[in-house]
Amino acid sequence: AWYGCELAEVKAGQTIGIWGAGPVGLLAPMWCRFRGASKIILIDCLEYRLQFARQHFAANLLETVNFESEDVIKAVQRLAPGGLDGSI
């Protein structure tokens, strides 16, 4: 998760998209928050993972998208009108 943030060059004030809410994807929001991201969008198809993330990680910065119930492109455009600054 930390290395993903390094590769995405996460910085303060950025909007970051995270694809996958497995073990690494669930820890990435914590490191994004630590590095100062202002908004995090977590994308997965398993609702229990997304719910867990909302309850435990960066809840005030975190938005979730279930790609089985909504179109990811439209959701990201709605949540980050200017686009993502980076993705993991």
MMTF fields as JSON, N, C-alpha, C and O atoms, coordinates in Angstrom:
{
  "mmtfVersion": "1.0.0",
  "mmtfProducer": "UNKNOWN",
  "numBonds": 351,
  "numAtoms": 352,
  "numGroups": 88,
  "numChains": 1,
  "numModels": 1,
  "chainsPerModel": [1],
  "groupsPerChain": [88],
  "chainIdList": ["A"],
  "bondAtomList": [4, 2, 8, 6, 12, 10, 16, 14, 20, 18, 24, 22, 28, 26, 32, 30, 36, 34, 40, 38, 44, 42, 48, 46, 52, 50, 56, 54, 60, 58, 64, 62, 68, 66, 72, 70, 76, 74, 80, 78, 84, 82, 88, 86, 92, 90, 96, 94, 100, 98, 104, 102, 108, 106, 112, 110, 116, 114, 120, 118, 124, 122, 128, 126, 132, 130, 136, 134, 140, 138, 144, 142, 148, 146, 152, 150, 156, 154, 160, 158, 164, 162, 168, 166, 172, 170, 176, 174, 180, 178, 184, 182, 188, 186, 192, 190, 196, 194, 200, 198, 204, 202, 208, 206, 212, 210, 216, 214, 220, 218, 224, 222, 228, 226, 232, 230, 236, 234, 240, 238, 244, 242, 248, 246, 252, 250, 256, 254, 260, 258, 264, 262, 268, 266, 272, 270, 276, 274, 280, 278, 284, 282, 288, 286, 292, 290, 296, 294, 300, 298, 304, 302, 308, 306, 312, 310, 316, 314, 320, 318, 324, 322, 328, 326, 332, 330, 336, 334, 340, 338, 344, 342, 348, 346],
  "bondOrderList": [1, 1, 1, 1, 1, 1, 1, 1, 1, 1, 1, 1, 1, 1, 1, 1, 1, 1, 1, 1, 1, 1, 1, 1, 1, 1, 1, 1, 1, 1, 1, 1, 1, 1, 1, 1, 1, 1, 1, 1, 1, 1, 1, 1, 1, 1, 1, 1, 1, 1, 1, 1, 1, 1, 1, 1, 1, 1, 1, 1, 1, 1, 1, 1, 1, 1, 1, 1, 1, 1, 1, 1, 1, 1, 1, 1, 1, 1, 1, 1, 1, 1, 1, 1, 1, 1, 1],
  "groupList": [{"groupName": "ALA", "atomNameList": ["N", "CA", "C", "O"], "elementList": ["N", "C", "C", "O"], "formalChargeList": [0, 0, 0, 0], "bondAtomList": [1, 0, 2, 1, 3, 2], "bondOrderList": [1, 1, 2], "singleLetterCode": "A", "chemCompType": "L-PEPTIDE LINKING"}, {"groupName": "TRP", "atomNameList": ["N", "CA", "C", "O"], "elementList": ["N", "C", "C", "O"], "formalChargeList": [0, 0, 0, 0], "bondAtomList": [1, 0, 2, 1, 3, 2], "bondOrderList": [1, 1, 2], "singleLetterCode": "W", "chemCompType": "L-PEPTIDE LINKING"}, {"groupName": "TYR", "atomNameList": ["N", "CA", "C", "O"], "elementList": ["N", "C", "C", "O"], "formalChargeList": [0, 0, 0, 0], "bondAtomList": [1, 0, 2, 1, 3, 2], "bondOrderList": [1, 1, 2], "singleLetterCode": "Y", "chemCompType": "L-PEPTIDE LINKING"}, {"groupName": "GLY", "atomNameList": ["N", "CA", "C", "O"], "elementList": ["N", "C", "C", "O"], "formalChargeList": [0, 0, 0, 0], "bondAtomList": [1, 0, 2, 1, 3, 2], "bondOrderList": [1, 1, 2], "singleLetterCode": "G", "chemCompType": "PEPTIDE LINKING"}, {"groupName": "CYS", "atomNameList": ["N", "CA", "C", "O"], "elementList": ["N", "C", "C", "O"], "formalChargeList": [0, 0, 0, 0], "bondAtomList": [1, 0, 2, 1, 3, 2], "bondOrderList": [1, 1, 2], "singleLetterCode": "C", "chemCompType": "L-PEPTIDE LINKING"}, {"groupName": "GLU", "atomNameList": ["N", "CA", "C", "O"], "elementList": ["N", "C", "C", "O"], "formalChargeList": [0, 0, 0, 0], "bondAtomList": [1, 0, 2, 1, 3, 2], "bondOrderList": [1, 1, 2], "singleLetterCode": "E", "chemCompType": "L-PEPTIDE LINKING"}, {"groupName": "LEU", "atomNameList": ["N", "CA", "C", "O"], "elementList": ["N", "C", "C", "O"], "formalChargeList": [0, 0, 0, 0], "bondAtomList": [1, 0, 2, 1, 3, 2], "bondOrderList": [1, 1, 2], "singleLetterCode": "L", "chemCompType": "L-PEPTIDE LINKING"}, {"groupName": "VAL", "atomNameList": ["N", "CA", "C", "O"], "elementList": ["N", "C", "C", "O"], "formalChargeList": [0, 0, 0, 0], "bondAtomList": [1, 0, 2, 1, 3, 2], "bondOrderList": [1, 1, 2], "singleLetterCode": "V", "chemCompType": "L-PEPTIDE LINKING"}, {"groupName": "LYS", "atomNameList": ["N", "CA", "C", "O"], "elementList": ["N", "C", "C", "O"], "formalChargeList": [0, 0, 0, 0], "bondAtomList": [1, 0, 2, 1, 3, 2], "bondOrderList": [1, 1, 2], "singleLetterCode": "K", "chemCompType": "L-PEPTIDE LINKING"}, {"groupName": "GLN", "atomNameList": ["N", "CA", "C", "O"], "elementList": ["N", "C", "C", "O"], "formalChargeList": [0, 0, 0, 0], "bondAtomList": [1, 0, 2, 1, 3, 2], "bondOrderList": [1, 1, 2], "singleLetterCode": "Q", "chemCompType": "L-PEPTIDE LINKING"}, {"groupName": "THR", "atomNameList": ["N", "CA", "C", "O"], "elementList": ["N", "C", "C", "O"], "formalChargeList": [0, 0, 0, 0], "bondAtomList": [1, 0, 2, 1, 3, 2], "bondOrderList": [1, 1, 2], "singleLetterCode": "T", "chemCompType": "L-PEPTIDE LINKING"}, {"groupName": "ILE", "atomNameList": ["N", "CA", "C", "O"], "elementList": ["N", "C", "C", "O"], "formalChargeList": [0, 0, 0, 0], "bondAtomList": [1, 0, 2, 1, 3, 2], "bondOrderList": [1, 1, 2], "singleLetterCode": "I", "chemCompType": "L-PEPTIDE LINKING"}, {"groupName": "PRO", "atomNameList": ["N", "CA", "C", "O"], "elementList": ["N", "C", "C", "O"], "formalChargeList": [0, 0, 0, 0], "bondAtomList": [1, 0, 2, 1, 3, 2], "bondOrderList": [1, 1, 2], "singleLetterCode": "P", "chemCompType": "L-PEPTIDE LINKING"}, {"groupName": "MET", "atomNameList": ["N", "CA", "C", "O"], "elementList": ["N", "C", "C", "O"], "formalChargeList": [0, 0, 0, 0], "bondAtomList": [1, 0, 2, 1, 3, 2], "bondOrderList": [1, 1, 2], "singleLetterCode": "M", "chemCompType": "L-PEPTIDE LINKING"}, {"groupName": "ARG", "atomNameList": ["N", "CA", "C", "O"], "elementList": ["N", "C", "C", "O"], "formalChargeList": [0, 0, 0, 0], "bondAtomList": [1, 0, 2, 1, 3, 2], "bondOrderList": [1, 1, 2], "singleLetterCode": "R", "chemCompType": "L-PEPTIDE LINKING"}, {"groupName": "PHE", "atomNameList": ["N", "CA", "C", "O"], "elementList": ["N", "C", "C", "O"], "formalChargeList": [0, 0, 0, 0], "bondAtomList": [1, 0, 2, 1, 3, 2], "bondOrderList": [1, 1, 2], "singleLetterCode": "F", "chemCompType": "L-PEPTIDE LINKING"}, {"groupName": "SER", "atomNameList": ["N", "CA", "C", "O"], "elementList": ["N", "C", "C", "O"], "formalChargeList": [0, 0, 0, 0], "bondAtomList": [1, 0, 2, 1, 3, 2], "bondOrderList": [1, 1, 2], "singleLetterCode": "S", "chemCompType": "L-PEPTIDE LINKING"}, {"groupName": "ASP", "atomNameList": ["N", "CA", "C", "O"], "elementList": ["N", "C", "C", "O"], "formalChargeList": [0, 0, 0, 0], "bondAtomList": [1, 0, 2, 1, 3, 2], "bondOrderList": [1, 1, 2], "singleLetterCode": "D", "chemCompType": "L-PEPTIDE LINKING"}, {"groupName": "HIS", "atomNameList": ["N", "CA", "C", "O"], "elementList": ["N", "C", "C", "O"], "formalChargeList": [0, 0, 0, 0], "bondAtomList": [1, 0, 2, 1, 3, 2], "bondOrderList": [1, 1, 2], "singleLetterCode": "H", "chemCompType": "L-PEPTIDE LINKING"}, {"groupName": "ASN", "atomNameList": ["N", "CA", "C", "O"], "elementList": ["N", "C", "C", "O"], "formalChargeList": [0, 0, 0, 0], "bondAtomList": [1, 0, 2, 1, 3, 2], "bondOrderList": [1, 1, 2], "singleLetterCode": "N", "chemCompType": "L-PEPTIDE LINKING"}],
  "groupTypeList": [0, 1, 2, 3, 4, 5, 6, 0, 5, 7, 8, 0, 3, 9, 10, 11, 3, 11, 1, 3, 0, 3, 12, 7, 3, 6, 6, 0, 12, 13, 1, 4, 14, 15, 14, 3, 0, 16, 8, 11, 11, 6, 11, 17, 4, 6, 5, 2, 14, 6, 9, 15, 0, 14, 9, 18, 15, 0, 0, 19, 6, 6, 5, 10, 7, 19, 15, 5, 16, 5, 17, 7, 11, 8, 0, 7, 9, 14, 6, 0, 12, 3, 3, 6, 17, 3, 16, 11],
  "groupIdList": [1, 2, 3, 4, 5, 6, 7, 8, 9, 10, 11, 12, 13, 14, 15, 16, 17, 18, 19, 20, 21, 22, 23, 24, 25, 26, 27, 28, 29, 30, 31, 32, 33, 34, 35, 36, 37, 38, 39, 40, 41, 42, 43, 44, 45, 46, 47, 48, 49, 50, 51, 52, 53, 54, 55, 56, 57, 58, 59, 60, 61, 62, 63, 64, 65, 66, 67, 68, 69, 70, 71, 72, 73, 74, 75, 76, 77, 78, 79, 80, 81, 82, 83, 84, 85, 86, 87, 88],
  "secStructList": [7, 2, 2, 2, 2, 2, 2, 2, 6, 7, 7, 6, 6, 7, 3, 3, 3, 3, 3, 7, 7, 1, 2, 2, 2, 2, 2, 2, 2, 2, 2, 2, 2, 2, 6, 6, 7, 1, 3, 3, 3, 3, 3, 3, 1, 7, 2, 2, 2, 2, 2, 2, 2, 2, 2, 2, 1, 7, 6, 6, 6, 3, 3, 3, 3, 3, 6, 6, 6, 1, 7, 2, 2, 2, 2, 2, 2, 2, 2, 7, 6, 6, 7, 7, 1, 3, 3, 7],
  "xCoordList": [0.824, 0.0, 0.874, 0.598, 1.925, 2.825, 3.507, 3.606, 3.972, 4.671, 3.727, 4.146, 2.463, 1.477, 1.359, 1.253, 1.376, 1.34, 2.604, 2.557, 3.726, 4.981, 4.897, 5.242, 4.437, 4.343, 3.353, 3.573, 2.267, 1.258, 1.681, 1.023, 2.788, 3.297, 2.217, 1.996, 1.551, 0.474, 1.025, 2.013, 0.357, 0.766, -0.449, -1.592, -0.178, -1.246, -2.2, -1.791, -3.501, -4.536, -4.994, -5.879, -4.429, -4.784, -6.024, -6.431, -6.613, -7.704, -7.135, -6.604, -7.247, -6.621, -7.684, -8.588, -7.58, -8.442, -7.688, -6.521, -8.357, -7.756, -8.638, -9.813, -8.062, -8.804, -8.52, -7.384, -9.559, -9.453, -9.407, -8.616, -10.265, -10.343, -9.959, -10.552, -8.947, -8.374, -7.453, -7.552, -6.565, -5.7, -4.887, -4.825, -4.272, -3.474, -4.384, -4.098, -5.473, -6.412, -7.078, -7.449, -7.233, -7.819, -6.827, -7.235, -5.539, -4.539, -4.095, -3.605, -4.257, -3.824, -4.492, -3.807, -5.799, -6.383, -5.707, -5.603, -5.253, -4.565, -3.295, -3.025, -2.52, -1.288, -1.561, -0.804, -2.627, -3.006, -3.342, -2.926, -4.088, -4.44, -3.18, -3.026, -2.284, -1.022, -0.225, 0.419, -0.27, 0.479, -0.288, 0.224, -1.514, -2.232, -3.284, -3.777, -3.641, -4.68, -5.962, -6.306, -6.657, -7.882, -9.127, -10.153, -9.055, -10.184, -9.645, -8.683, -10.294, -9.901, -11.146, -12.183, -11.04, -12.151, -11.709, -10.78, -12.379, -12.055, -13.067, -14.275, -12.576, -13.43, -13.266, -12.148, -14.385, -14.373, -15.779, -16.697, -15.951, -17.277, -17.881, -19.04, -17.115, -17.612, -18.029, -17.188, -19.324, -19.868, -19.335, -19.153, -19.079, -18.581, -17.191, -16.862, -16.377, -15.064, -15.214, -14.535, -16.107, -16.324, -16.892, -16.512, -17.795, -18.373, -17.301, -17.248, -16.454, -15.358, -14.469, -14.084, -14.144, -13.299, -13.961, -13.305, -15.255, -15.971, -15.956, -15.879, -16.03, -16.081, -14.72, -14.643, -13.637, -12.35, -11.245, -10.272, -11.36, -10.237, -10.673, -11.531, -10.082, -10.213, -11.651, -11.908, -12.578, -14.006, -14.367, -15.258, -13.691, -14.033, -13.518, -13.977, -12.581, -12.024, -12.452, -12.227, -13.063, -13.256, -14.629, -15.657, -14.624, -15.832, -15.64, -14.519, -16.713, -16.6, -17.493, -18.539, -17.046, -17.798, -17.834, -16.79, -19.037, -19.208, -19.417, -20.451, -18.437, -18.508, -19.537, -19.777, -20.145, -21.238, -22.576, -23.513, -22.672, -23.948, -23.941, -24.995, -22.777, -22.739, -21.554, -20.568, -21.676, -20.635, -19.467, -19.645, -18.282, -17.116, -16.754, -16.464, -16.767, -16.384, -17.314, -16.859, -18.604, -19.57, -19.417, -19.504, -19.191, -19.033, -17.793, -17.847, -16.684, -15.458, -15.628, -15.157, -16.29, -16.534, -17.407, -17.212, -18.363, -19.232, -18.469, -18.63, -17.635, -16.928, -15.665, -15.235, -15.085, -13.842, -13.981, -13.374, -14.774, -15.042, -13.787, -13.802, -12.724, -11.491, -10.612, -9.545, -11.053, -10.265, -9.414, -9.275, -8.864, -7.985, -6.581, -6.118, -5.916, -4.523, -3.585, -2.43, -4.073, -3.268, -4.154, -5.291, -3.611, -4.376, -3.445, -2.265, -4.029, -3.298, -4.07, -3.66],
  "yCoordList": [-1.185, 0.0, 1.257, 2.211, 1.249, 2.407, 2.568, 3.681, 1.474, 1.544, 2.021, 2.746, 1.623, 2.129, 3.639, 4.314, 4.172, 5.624, 6.274, 7.365, 5.598, 6.105, 6.163, 7.176, 5.072, 5.037, 6.072, 6.652, 6.298, 7.282, 8.709, 9.67, 8.84, 10.145, 10.967, 12.136, 10.325, 10.972, 12.149, 12.028, 13.301, 14.53, 15.192, 14.822, 16.164, 16.903, 17.535, 18.093, 17.427, 18.059, 17.287, 17.756, 16.128, 15.374, 14.515, 14.201, 14.143, 13.176, 11.895, 11.897, 10.802, 9.54, 8.462, 8.336, 7.687, 6.531, 5.26, 5.102, 4.359, 3.076, 1.971, 1.862, 1.152, 0.048, -1.215, -1.686, -1.757, -2.982, -2.713, -1.896, -3.409, -3.226, -4.504, -4.868, -5.176, -6.312, -5.789, -4.619, -6.617, -6.186, -4.928, -4.018, -4.869, -3.694, -2.496, -1.39, -2.716, -1.635, -1.072, 0.102, -1.893, -1.402, -0.592, 0.265, -0.848, -0.081, 1.172, 2.119, 1.19, 2.35, 3.658, 4.68, 3.685, 4.951, 5.52, 6.737, 4.641, 5.11, 5.87, 6.943, 5.316, 5.966, 7.197, 8.165, 7.175, 8.371, 9.509, 10.649, 9.193, 10.205, 10.716, 11.92, 9.808, 10.178, 11.146, 12.062, 10.936, 11.782, 13.044, 13.865, 13.207, 14.46, 14.501, 15.581, 13.37, 13.375, 13.992, 13.785, 14.746, 15.397, 14.582, 14.76, 13.686, 12.82, 11.491, 11.448, 10.408, 9.063, 8.353, 8.343, 7.764, 7.01, 5.553, 5.227, 4.687, 3.263, 2.492, 2.626, 1.686, 0.995, -0.511, -1.026, -1.215, -2.674, -3.172, -2.371, -4.489, -5.052, -5.75, -6.163, -5.888, -6.586, -5.569, -4.889, -5.472, -4.449, -4.555, -3.531, -5.775, -5.893, -5.265, -4.735, -5.321, -4.671, -3.155, -2.466, -2.647, -1.205, -0.693, 0.379, -1.456, -1.074, -1.063, -0.145, -2.077, -2.136, -0.905, -0.298, -0.539, 0.636, 1.91, 2.753, 2.052, 3.244, 3.335, 4.431, 2.2, 2.191, 2.395, 2.94, 1.961, 1.902, 2.789, 3.059, 3.242, 3.95, 5.282, 5.325, 6.356, 7.686, 8.029, 8.535, 7.757, 7.921, 9.327, 9.495, 10.337, 11.704, 12.069, 13.054, 11.308, 11.572, 10.556, 10.76, 9.472, 8.303, 8.259, 8.431, 8.024, 7.717, 6.313, 5.921, 5.561, 4.206, 4.051, 4.688, 3.179, 2.879, 1.371, 0.718, 0.815, -0.608, -0.723, -0.303, -1.291, -1.304, -2.273, -2.283, -3.085, -3.931, -3.201, -3.594, -2.148, -1.449, -0.048, 0.579, 0.444, 1.737, 1.798, 1.078, 2.664, 2.846, 3.603, 4.701, 3.015, 3.597, 4.952, 5.896, 5.059, 6.319, 7.445, 8.53, 7.189, 8.221, 8.556, 9.721, 7.538, 7.773, 8.614, 9.547, 8.297, 9.063, 10.487, 11.43, 10.659, 12.01, 12.816, 14.021, 12.152, 12.82, 13.179, 14.273, 12.243, 12.436, 13.298, 13.933, 13.313, 14.075, 14.784, 14.362, 15.859, 16.527, 16.942, 16.951, 17.279, 17.659, 16.484, 16.661, 15.28, 14.081, 13.692, 14.445, 12.519, 11.999, 12.556, 12.772, 12.785, 13.209, 12.018, 12.144, 10.875, 9.667, 8.47, 8.61, 7.28, 6.052, 4.952, 4.901, 4.078, 2.938, 1.682, 0.577],
  "zCoordList": [0.0, 0.0, 0.0, -0.726, 0.816, 0.838, -0.517, -1.034, -1.089, -2.373, -3.476, -4.378, -3.411, -4.365, -4.275, -5.298, -3.069, -2.882, -3.43, -3.998, -3.257, -3.817, -5.341, -5.949, -5.953, -7.414, -7.954, -9.017, -7.219, -7.63, -7.284, -7.68, -6.54, -6.117, -5.41, -5.728, -4.44, -3.691, -2.904, -2.18, -3.063, -2.381, -1.746, -2.013, -0.913, -0.232, -1.237, -2.255, -0.911, -1.708, -2.927, -3.642, -3.191, -4.388, -4.198, -3.08, -5.343, -5.39, -5.981, -7.092, -5.236, -5.615, -5.795, -4.969, -6.868, -7.102, -6.752, -7.108, -6.056, -5.68, -6.245, -5.894, -7.126, -7.731, -6.945, -6.892, -6.337, -5.567, -4.079, -3.61, -3.333, -1.883, -1.156, -0.14, -1.703, -0.993, 0.096, 0.467, 0.617, 1.717, 1.41, 2.237, 0.245, -0.109, -0.355, 0.104, -1.075, -1.358, -0.119, -0.091, 0.904, 2.155, 2.983, 3.768, 2.821, 3.561, 2.81, 3.426, 1.509, 0.721, 1.165, 1.209, 1.499, 1.953, 3.2, 3.355, 4.082, 5.276, 4.889, 5.427, 3.959, 3.545, 2.692, 2.75, 1.906, 1.139, 2.094, 1.889, 3.123, 4.126, 4.82, 5.02, 5.185, 5.829, 4.961, 5.473, 3.634, 2.702, 2.312, 1.551, 2.826, 2.638, 1.546, 1.221, 0.973, -0.07, 0.485, 1.648, -0.35, 0.118, -0.182, 0.475, -1.168, -1.484, -2.011, -2.777, -1.578, -1.981, -2.499, -1.836, -3.675, -4.253, -4.355, -5.094, -3.612, -3.56, -4.397, -4.197, -5.335, -6.305, -6.155, -6.18, -5.998, -5.874, -6.193, -6.368, -6.269, -6.537, -5.329, -5.372, -4.252, -3.068, -2.019, -1.431, -1.792, -0.909, 0.515, 1.173, 1.013, 2.387, 2.531, 3.592, 1.477, 1.52, 1.546, 2.307, 0.71, 0.654, 1.972, 2.443, 2.56, 3.852, 4.936, 5.754, 4.938, 5.907, 5.764, 6.763, 4.539, 4.298, 4.806, 5.418, 4.554, 5.02, 6.541, 7.096, 7.211, 8.669, 9.325, 10.426, 8.662, 9.341, 8.778, 9.482, 7.557, 6.947, 6.35, 5.469, 6.831, 6.223, 5.85, 4.758, 6.748, 6.432, 5.978, 5.146, 6.512, 6.118, 4.731, 4.153, 4.183, 2.861, 1.816, 0.623, 2.248, 1.395, 0.739, 1.395, -0.563, -1.327, -1.876, -2.201, -1.98, -2.521, -3.741, -3.86, -4.649, -5.87, -6.033, -6.058, -6.143, -6.43, -7.935, -8.455, -8.632, -10.091, -10.658, -11.866, -9.803, -10.287, -10.253, -10.948, -9.456, -9.344, -9.961, -10.074, -10.358, -11.038, -11.999, -11.845, -12.976, -13.983, -13.348, -12.819, -13.403, -12.74, -13.352, -12.619, -14.654, -15.298, -14.872, -14.51, -14.914, -14.5, -13.019, -12.629, -12.198, -10.752, -10.472, -9.67, -11.119, -10.894, -11.411, -10.775, -12.546, -13.064, -12.102, -11.942, -11.469, -10.496, -9.218, -8.679, -8.739, -7.472, -7.608, -6.645, -8.794, -9.042, -10.384, -11.368, -10.439, -11.711, -12.483, -13.714, -11.797, -12.472, -12.838, -13.426, -12.495, -12.759, -11.557, -10.593, -11.644, -10.584, -10.751, -11.871, -9.643, -9.682, -9.722, -10.129, -9.306, -9.32, -9.042, -8.593, -9.317, -9.047, -8.588, -8.934, -7.794, -7.235, -7.61, -7.256]
}
